[in-house]
């Protein structure tokens, strides 16, 4: 077995009577695959829930070496300028704000919140900016002097400069899921974690749920039976999910810290298996865990097993499990790429692949990082 460049993670998750991911009309997201409409969970939704699962024992925030990041259009306002107010003259602080907005968000950054892109910055980058703003505010005699000082300070204060003294300048979120900054291409961070949209292996199953809210204090002479009458869509499904981790890319984004990258991979497997996406938590309790998780480590280009479900199956876990195994065997016969594999399965197993608990698979995945090639 050669060193592993990629870790591929395949899952089957089941959810019942839920509305996991909605479109702009409030309906469940969908896609057509193999001529059949399926229910879908977007990759953005999946990543957001994994990223924000801060109360989970395997949350990314619990990792030694974790560095925070913030996604907003008001990073300068809240993290750079607000801490200065009340400590320095208002005219100086007011002069600093538009200059720093342009520095971070580009030439139109000072035109108001709506003119800015939603940007992800790491805590080290924000601390760098805040320290610069404070130093200028402390030495500038008036607003005009502050403006000139910012121009002089900003000449070499690019995102590249901000990254020089930190292993994770953009925070761990950017190290995993990447970042694009249109105002400064040097600030872009390639995403080593690639996430596919999850979809049901069978045709979409949905119904419109009619529900009411009754007034507990309504009078006997009130003819209305309910104060609120609404409808919402509910769906059920068995979803195929797929994630790829570019291990050298992850190690590079973690400042060449393989131990940190290994811990990230370990916790990421737990989050993928155990953290459920979903709205309407109070009325649908959309919590589920992977009934199957297959992890593959190898050095050849990744490939999804979604084609196992090109032709929609019945809503059956054994059928979905066996279809995945058959597709895997077909790829092995055709390409002989030789991945090393581990899996968990709540019913049955995948032939000729070592089976264990989630803890077993996560530990094994962590170990693959140590032997990954350099970027």
Short mmCIF file of C-alpha atoms in Angstrom, two decimals:
data_model
loop_
_atom_site.label_atom_id
_atom_site.label_comp_id
_atom_site.label_asym_id
_atom_site.label_seq_id
_atom_site.Cartn_x
_atom_site.Cartn_y
_atom_site.Cartn_z
CA UNK A 1 0.00 0.00 0.00
CA UNK A 2 1.44 3.37 -1.04
CA UNK A 3 1.08 6.53 0.99
CA UNK A 4 -2.43 7.95 0.91
CA UNK A 5 -3.12 11.29 -0.70
CA UNK A 6 -6.92 11.14 -0.43
CA UNK A 7 -9.37 10.00 2.19
CA UNK A 8 -12.84 9.28 0.80
CA UNK A 9 -15.87 8.96 3.08
CA UNK A 10 -19.18 7.47 1.95
CA UNK A 11 -22.28 7.40 4.15
CA UNK A 12 -25.90 6.27 4.24
CA UNK A 13 -28.12 8.27 6.61
CA UNK A 14 -31.87 7.85 7.19
CA UNK A 15 -34.27 10.62 8.25
CA UNK A 16 -38.03 10.43 8.72
CA UNK A 17 -40.70 13.16 8.57
CA UNK A 18 -38.19 15.98 8.44
CA UNK A 19 -37.43 19.12 6.43
CA UNK A 20 -33.65 19.00 6.41
CA UNK A 21 -32.78 21.64 3.83
CA UNK A 22 -35.18 24.15 2.30
CA UNK A 23 -35.11 26.22 -0.87
CA UNK A 24 -36.26 29.83 -1.22
CA UNK A 25 -39.92 28.76 -1.30
CA UNK A 26 -39.69 26.74 1.92
CA UNK A 27 -39.83 23.40 0.12
CA UNK A 28 -37.29 20.60 0.46
CA UNK A 29 -34.34 20.88 -1.92
CA UNK A 30 -34.39 18.38 -4.76
CA UNK A 31 -32.43 17.13 -7.74
CA UNK A 32 -33.19 14.87 -10.68
CA UNK A 33 -30.79 11.94 -11.09
CA UNK A 34 -31.25 9.04 -13.47
CA UNK A 35 -34.57 10.54 -14.52
CA UNK A 36 -35.95 10.37 -10.97
CA UNK A 37 -36.53 13.26 -8.58
CA UNK A 38 -34.68 12.85 -5.28
CA UNK A 39 -34.61 14.83 -2.05
CA UNK A 40 -31.30 16.65 -1.54
CA UNK A 41 -29.21 18.12 1.27
CA UNK A 42 -26.83 20.80 0.00
CA UNK A 43 -23.13 20.62 0.72
CA UNK A 44 -23.34 24.13 2.22
CA UNK A 45 -25.90 22.91 4.75
CA UNK A 46 -23.84 19.87 5.68
CA UNK A 47 -20.63 21.86 6.16
CA UNK A 48 -22.36 24.52 8.22
CA UNK A 49 -23.79 21.98 10.66
CA UNK A 50 -20.44 20.23 11.06
CA UNK A 51 -18.69 23.56 11.55
CA UNK A 52 -21.16 24.89 14.13
CA UNK A 53 -21.58 21.70 16.18
CA UNK A 54 -19.76 23.38 19.06
CA UNK A 55 -21.55 21.41 21.82
CA UNK A 56 -20.58 18.05 20.34
CA UNK A 57 -17.77 16.19 22.17
CA UNK A 58 -15.99 15.89 18.82
CA UNK A 59 -16.58 19.49 17.75
CA UNK A 60 -13.73 21.07 15.85
CA UNK A 61 -13.63 23.72 18.59
CA UNK A 62 -12.51 21.08 21.12
CA UNK A 63 -9.30 20.31 19.24
CA UNK A 64 -5.95 21.31 20.66
CA UNK A 65 -4.63 23.88 18.21
CA UNK A 66 -8.09 25.10 17.15
CA UNK A 67 -8.11 28.68 15.85
CA UNK A 68 -11.41 30.52 15.56
CA UNK A 69 -12.72 32.35 12.51
CA UNK A 70 -15.63 34.66 11.78
CA UNK A 71 -17.81 35.02 8.67
CA UNK A 72 -19.45 38.43 8.23
CA UNK A 73 -19.76 41.65 6.26
CA UNK A 74 -19.00 43.58 9.43
CA UNK A 75 -15.71 42.13 10.56
CA UNK A 76 -13.98 45.52 10.57
CA UNK A 77 -16.89 47.25 12.30
CA UNK A 78 -17.22 44.69 15.08
CA UNK A 79 -13.72 43.28 15.54
CA UNK A 80 -11.42 46.16 14.58
CA UNK A 81 -13.23 49.47 15.12
CA UNK A 82 -15.72 48.85 17.93
CA UNK A 83 -12.98 48.01 20.50
CA UNK A 84 -11.51 51.49 19.86
CA UNK A 85 -14.66 53.44 20.57
CA UNK A 86 -14.68 55.13 23.95
CA UNK A 87 -10.91 54.78 24.24
CA UNK A 88 -9.80 57.19 21.52
CA UNK A 89 -11.20 60.39 20.00
CA UNK A 90 -14.30 59.70 17.91
CA UNK A 91 -13.03 61.74 14.95
CA UNK A 92 -9.90 59.56 14.78
CA UNK A 93 -11.85 56.31 15.05
CA UNK A 94 -14.34 57.52 12.44
CA UNK A 95 -11.44 58.25 10.10
CA UNK A 96 -9.96 54.80 10.62
CA UNK A 97 -13.10 52.83 9.83
CA UNK A 98 -13.52 53.54 6.08
CA UNK A 99 -9.80 53.05 5.51
CA UNK A 100 -9.81 49.62 7.16
CA UNK A 101 -13.07 48.68 5.41
CA UNK A 102 -11.37 49.32 2.04
CA UNK A 103 -8.27 47.44 3.15
CA UNK A 104 -10.27 44.30 3.97
CA UNK A 105 -13.25 44.41 1.58
CA UNK A 106 -11.76 46.25 -1.40
CA UNK A 107 -12.25 49.69 -2.88
CA UNK A 108 -16.03 49.72 -2.31
CA UNK A 109 -15.81 48.36 1.22
CA UNK A 110 -16.61 51.75 2.75
CA UNK A 111 -19.84 52.17 0.74
CA UNK A 112 -21.92 50.35 3.34
CA UNK A 113 -22.62 46.81 4.46
CA UNK A 114 -24.49 45.86 1.28
CA UNK A 115 -21.45 46.68 -0.87
CA UNK A 116 -19.26 44.10 0.87
CA UNK A 117 -18.94 40.38 0.29
CA UNK A 118 -19.47 38.08 3.23
CA UNK A 119 -15.89 37.34 4.18
CA UNK A 120 -14.25 34.74 6.41
CA UNK A 121 -11.30 35.94 8.49
CA UNK A 122 -9.38 34.08 11.16
CA UNK A 123 -8.83 35.35 14.67
CA UNK A 124 -5.09 35.93 13.97
CA UNK A 125 -5.89 38.11 10.95
CA UNK A 126 -8.42 40.13 12.91
CA UNK A 127 -5.98 40.53 15.80
CA UNK A 128 -3.35 41.78 13.35
CA UNK A 129 -5.76 44.40 11.95
CA UNK A 130 -7.00 45.41 15.41
CA UNK A 131 -3.44 45.91 16.66
CA UNK A 132 -2.61 48.09 13.66
CA UNK A 133 -5.74 50.19 14.12
CA UNK A 134 -5.05 50.66 17.82
CA UNK A 135 -1.44 51.70 17.20
CA UNK A 136 -2.55 54.31 14.70
CA UNK A 137 -5.34 55.59 16.95
CA UNK A 138 -2.90 55.95 19.83
CA UNK A 139 -0.37 58.03 17.86
CA UNK A 140 -2.47 60.06 15.41
CA UNK A 141 -3.10 63.64 16.52
CA UNK A 142 -6.24 64.18 14.46
CA UNK A 143 -8.46 62.59 11.79
CA UNK A 144 -6.33 63.74 8.87
CA UNK A 145 -3.18 62.34 10.46
CA UNK A 146 -5.00 59.06 11.10
CA UNK A 147 -5.99 58.77 7.43
CA UNK A 148 -2.41 59.34 6.29
CA UNK A 149 -1.10 56.87 8.85
CA UNK A 150 -3.47 54.17 7.61
CA UNK A 151 -2.36 54.73 4.00
CA UNK A 152 1.27 54.38 5.01
CA UNK A 153 0.61 51.34 7.23
CA UNK A 154 -1.50 49.60 4.60
CA UNK A 155 1.07 49.70 1.80
CA UNK A 156 2.54 46.34 2.76
CA UNK A 157 -0.28 44.99 4.95
CA UNK A 158 -1.73 42.40 2.59
CA UNK A 159 -3.34 39.12 3.62
CA UNK A 160 0.02 37.52 2.89
CA UNK A 161 1.64 39.76 5.51
CA UNK A 162 -1.10 38.94 7.99
CA UNK A 163 -0.48 35.21 7.56
CA UNK A 164 3.23 35.20 8.25
CA UNK A 165 3.09 34.82 12.03
CA UNK A 166 0.28 32.27 12.34
CA UNK A 167 -0.11 28.59 11.53
CA UNK A 168 -3.83 29.06 10.83
CA UNK A 169 -4.24 32.72 9.82
CA UNK A 170 -7.75 32.16 8.45
CA UNK A 171 -8.80 29.88 11.32
CA UNK A 172 -9.55 26.18 11.13
CA UNK A 173 -12.77 26.69 9.16
CA UNK A 174 -10.85 28.26 6.28
CA UNK A 175 -8.17 25.57 6.56
CA UNK A 176 -10.83 22.90 5.97
CA UNK A 177 -13.39 24.49 3.69
CA UNK A 178 -11.36 27.17 1.94
CA UNK A 179 -11.86 30.88 1.35
CA UNK A 180 -12.20 33.19 -1.65
CA UNK A 181 -11.46 36.92 -1.32
CA UNK A 182 -12.19 38.83 -4.53
CA UNK A 183 -10.33 41.94 -3.33
CA UNK A 184 -7.05 40.05 -2.75
CA UNK A 185 -6.35 36.76 -4.56
CA UNK A 186 -3.42 36.09 -2.22
CA UNK A 187 -5.98 35.67 0.55
CA UNK A 188 -7.63 32.73 -1.19
CA UNK A 189 -7.30 29.37 0.57
CA UNK A 190 -7.90 26.15 -1.36
CA UNK A 191 -10.39 23.81 0.31
CA UNK A 192 -8.90 20.38 1.08
CA UNK A 193 -12.30 19.04 2.23
CA UNK A 194 -14.66 18.50 -0.70
CA UNK A 195 -18.31 17.80 0.12
CA UNK A 196 -20.95 16.50 -2.31
CA UNK A 197 -24.65 17.20 -2.07
CA UNK A 198 -26.34 14.26 -0.35
CA UNK A 199 -29.37 12.75 -2.10
CA UNK A 200 -31.89 10.00 -1.53
CA UNK A 201 -31.11 6.64 -3.12
CA UNK A 202 -34.83 6.29 -3.90
CA UNK A 203 -37.49 8.60 -5.37
CA UNK A 204 -38.40 11.63 -3.28
CA UNK A 205 -40.90 10.85 -0.52
CA UNK A 206 -42.83 13.85 0.76
CA UNK A 207 -46.17 15.01 2.03
CA UNK A 208 -47.74 18.32 3.02
CA UNK A 209 -48.29 18.50 6.76
CA UNK A 210 -51.36 20.50 7.81
CA UNK A 211 -51.03 21.85 11.33
CA UNK A 212 -52.72 24.32 13.64
CA UNK A 213 -52.03 26.36 16.75
CA UNK A 214 -54.99 26.55 19.14
CA UNK A 215 -55.50 29.46 21.53
CA UNK A 216 -55.51 28.03 25.06
CA UNK A 217 -57.42 31.10 26.30
CA UNK A 218 -60.06 31.32 23.59
CA UNK A 219 -63.60 32.08 24.72
CA UNK A 220 -66.41 29.57 24.36
CA UNK A 221 -68.26 31.87 21.98
CA UNK A 222 -65.24 32.11 19.65
CA UNK A 223 -66.19 30.20 16.53
CA UNK A 224 -62.62 29.78 15.30
CA UNK A 225 -61.16 26.38 16.10
CA UNK A 226 -57.56 27.56 15.74
CA UNK A 227 -55.66 30.83 15.65
CA UNK A 228 -53.12 29.59 13.11
CA UNK A 229 -53.50 27.13 10.24
CA UNK A 230 -50.41 26.33 8.19
CA UNK A 231 -48.89 23.75 5.89
CA UNK A 232 -45.30 22.57 5.58
CA UNK A 233 -43.58 19.89 3.56
CA UNK A 234 -42.11 16.87 5.33
CA UNK A 235 -39.82 14.34 3.68
CA UNK A 236 -38.37 10.94 4.52
CA UNK A 237 -35.33 9.38 2.97
CA UNK A 238 -32.16 7.32 2.95
CA UNK A 239 -29.37 9.64 1.79
CA UNK A 240 -26.04 8.85 0.15
CA UNK A 241 -23.30 11.27 1.21
CA UNK A 242 -19.76 11.68 -0.07
CA UNK A 243 -16.76 13.62 1.28
CA UNK A 244 -13.16 13.75 0.06
CA UNK A 245 -10.21 15.00 2.12
CA UNK A 246 -7.07 16.02 0.23
CA UNK A 247 -4.62 15.02 2.98
CA UNK A 248 -1.52 16.93 1.77
CA UNK A 249 -3.71 20.00 1.26
CA UNK A 250 -5.11 19.71 4.76
CA UNK A 251 -1.63 19.29 6.24
CA UNK A 252 -0.42 22.37 4.35
CA UNK A 253 -3.40 24.43 5.55
CA UNK A 254 -2.68 23.29 9.12
CA UNK A 255 0.78 24.83 8.92
CA UNK A 256 2.43 21.46 8.16
CA UNK A 257 1.23 20.18 11.55
CA UNK A 258 0.39 16.53 10.82
CA UNK A 259 -0.73 15.91 14.40
CA UNK A 260 -3.33 18.67 14.12
CA UNK A 261 -4.42 17.46 10.67
CA UNK A 262 -4.83 13.94 12.08
CA UNK A 263 -6.98 15.21 14.95
CA UNK A 264 -9.08 17.16 12.46
CA UNK A 265 -9.70 14.05 10.33
CA UNK A 266 -10.54 12.01 13.44
CA UNK A 267 -13.18 14.49 14.62
CA UNK A 268 -14.48 15.15 11.12
CA UNK A 269 -15.45 11.48 10.76
CA UNK A 270 -17.45 11.72 13.97
CA UNK A 271 -19.19 14.89 12.79
CA UNK A 272 -20.04 13.38 9.41
CA UNK A 273 -21.49 10.25 11.04
CA UNK A 274 -23.30 11.82 13.98
CA UNK A 275 -24.26 15.46 13.32
CA UNK A 276 -27.58 15.85 11.53
CA UNK A 277 -28.51 18.80 9.36
CA UNK A 278 -32.02 20.06 9.69
CA UNK A 279 -34.47 22.84 10.38
CA UNK A 280 -37.68 22.54 12.43
CA UNK A 281 -35.84 20.85 15.27
CA UNK A 282 -38.64 21.32 17.79
CA UNK A 283 -41.34 19.78 15.60
CA UNK A 284 -39.47 17.02 13.75
CA UNK A 285 -36.42 16.02 15.90
CA UNK A 286 -34.37 15.29 12.74
CA UNK A 287 -31.55 13.43 14.44
CA UNK A 288 -29.91 10.40 12.89
CA UNK A 289 -26.60 8.62 12.62
CA UNK A 290 -24.93 6.95 9.67
CA UNK A 291 -26.09 3.38 9.24
CA UNK A 292 -23.10 2.84 6.98
CA UNK A 293 -19.80 4.72 6.78
CA UNK A 294 -17.06 3.59 4.41
CA UNK A 295 -13.64 5.28 4.55
CA UNK A 296 -11.06 4.73 1.80
CA UNK A 297 -7.43 5.85 1.76
CA UNK A 298 -5.50 5.89 -1.49
CA UNK A 299 -3.26 7.85 -3.87
CA UNK A 300 -5.41 7.82 -7.03
CA UNK A 301 -7.99 10.43 -8.01
CA UNK A 302 -11.15 10.05 -5.89
CA UNK A 303 -14.41 8.81 -7.37
CA UNK A 304 -17.89 8.96 -5.95
CA UNK A 305 -20.06 5.85 -5.64
CA UNK A 306 -23.20 7.86 -6.50
CA UNK A 307 -23.59 5.86 -9.71
CA UNK A 308 -24.70 2.96 -7.50
CA UNK A 309 -27.96 4.89 -7.22
CA UNK A 310 -28.33 6.19 -10.77
CA UNK A 311 -31.39 3.97 -11.06
CA UNK A 312 -33.56 4.73 -8.05
CA UNK A 313 -33.84 1.89 -5.54
CA UNK A 314 -36.64 0.99 -3.19
CA UNK A 315 -36.34 2.73 0.20
CA UNK A 316 -34.33 -0.14 1.69
CA UNK A 317 -31.07 -0.04 3.61
CA UNK A 318 -29.99 -3.58 2.60
CA UNK A 319 -30.64 -2.72 -1.05
CA UNK A 320 -28.64 0.51 -0.75
CA UNK A 321 -25.79 -1.23 1.09
CA UNK A 322 -25.58 -3.99 -1.50
CA UNK A 323 -25.75 -1.56 -4.42
CA UNK A 324 -22.83 0.40 -2.96
CA UNK A 325 -20.83 -2.82 -2.52
CA UNK A 326 -21.57 -3.85 -6.11
CA UNK A 327 -20.48 -0.48 -7.51
CA UNK A 328 -17.31 -0.59 -5.44
CA UNK A 329 -16.52 -4.08 -6.77
CA UNK A 330 -17.12 -2.93 -10.34
CA UNK A 331 -14.70 -0.01 -9.96
CA UNK A 332 -12.12 -2.29 -8.34
CA UNK A 333 -12.30 -4.72 -11.24
CA UNK A 334 -12.05 -1.98 -13.86
CA UNK A 335 -9.43 0.28 -12.26
CA UNK A 336 -7.64 -1.72 -9.53
CA UNK A 337 -6.78 1.46 -7.61
CA UNK A 338 -5.98 -0.46 -4.42
CA UNK A 339 -7.45 1.75 -1.69
CA UNK A 340 -7.16 0.68 1.93
CA UNK A 341 -10.60 0.59 3.55
CA UNK A 342 -12.48 0.45 6.84
CA UNK A 343 -16.21 0.63 7.50
CA UNK A 344 -18.98 0.58 10.04
CA UNK A 345 -22.38 -0.88 9.29
CA UNK A 346 -25.39 -1.27 11.56
CA UNK A 347 -26.84 -4.21 9.62
CA UNK A 348 -24.69 -6.65 7.70
CA UNK A 349 -21.35 -5.59 6.24
CA UNK A 350 -19.44 -4.79 3.06
CA UNK A 351 -17.60 -7.87 1.74
CA UNK A 352 -13.84 -8.13 2.26
CA UNK A 353 -13.55 -4.77 4.07
CA UNK A 354 -12.49 -4.55 7.72
CA UNK A 355 -15.47 -3.65 9.89
CA UNK A 356 -15.42 -1.84 13.22
CA UNK A 357 -16.99 0.85 15.33
CA UNK A 358 -16.88 4.55 14.50
CA UNK A 359 -14.05 4.89 17.01
CA UNK A 360 -12.08 2.21 15.14
CA UNK A 361 -12.60 3.84 11.75
CA UNK A 362 -11.81 7.34 13.07
CA UNK A 363 -8.56 6.17 14.68
CA UNK A 364 -7.51 4.44 11.47
CA UNK A 365 -8.33 7.55 9.42
CA UNK A 366 -6.25 9.65 11.81
CA UNK A 367 -3.27 7.35 11.29
CA UNK A 368 -3.47 7.72 7.49
CA UNK A 369 -2.59 11.40 7.87
CA UNK A 370 0.82 10.59 9.35
CA UNK A 371 1.82 8.70 6.22
CA UNK A 372 0.34 11.14 3.68
CA UNK A 373 2.78 12.55 1.11
CA UNK A 374 3.96 16.14 1.21
CA UNK A 375 1.97 18.69 -0.75
#
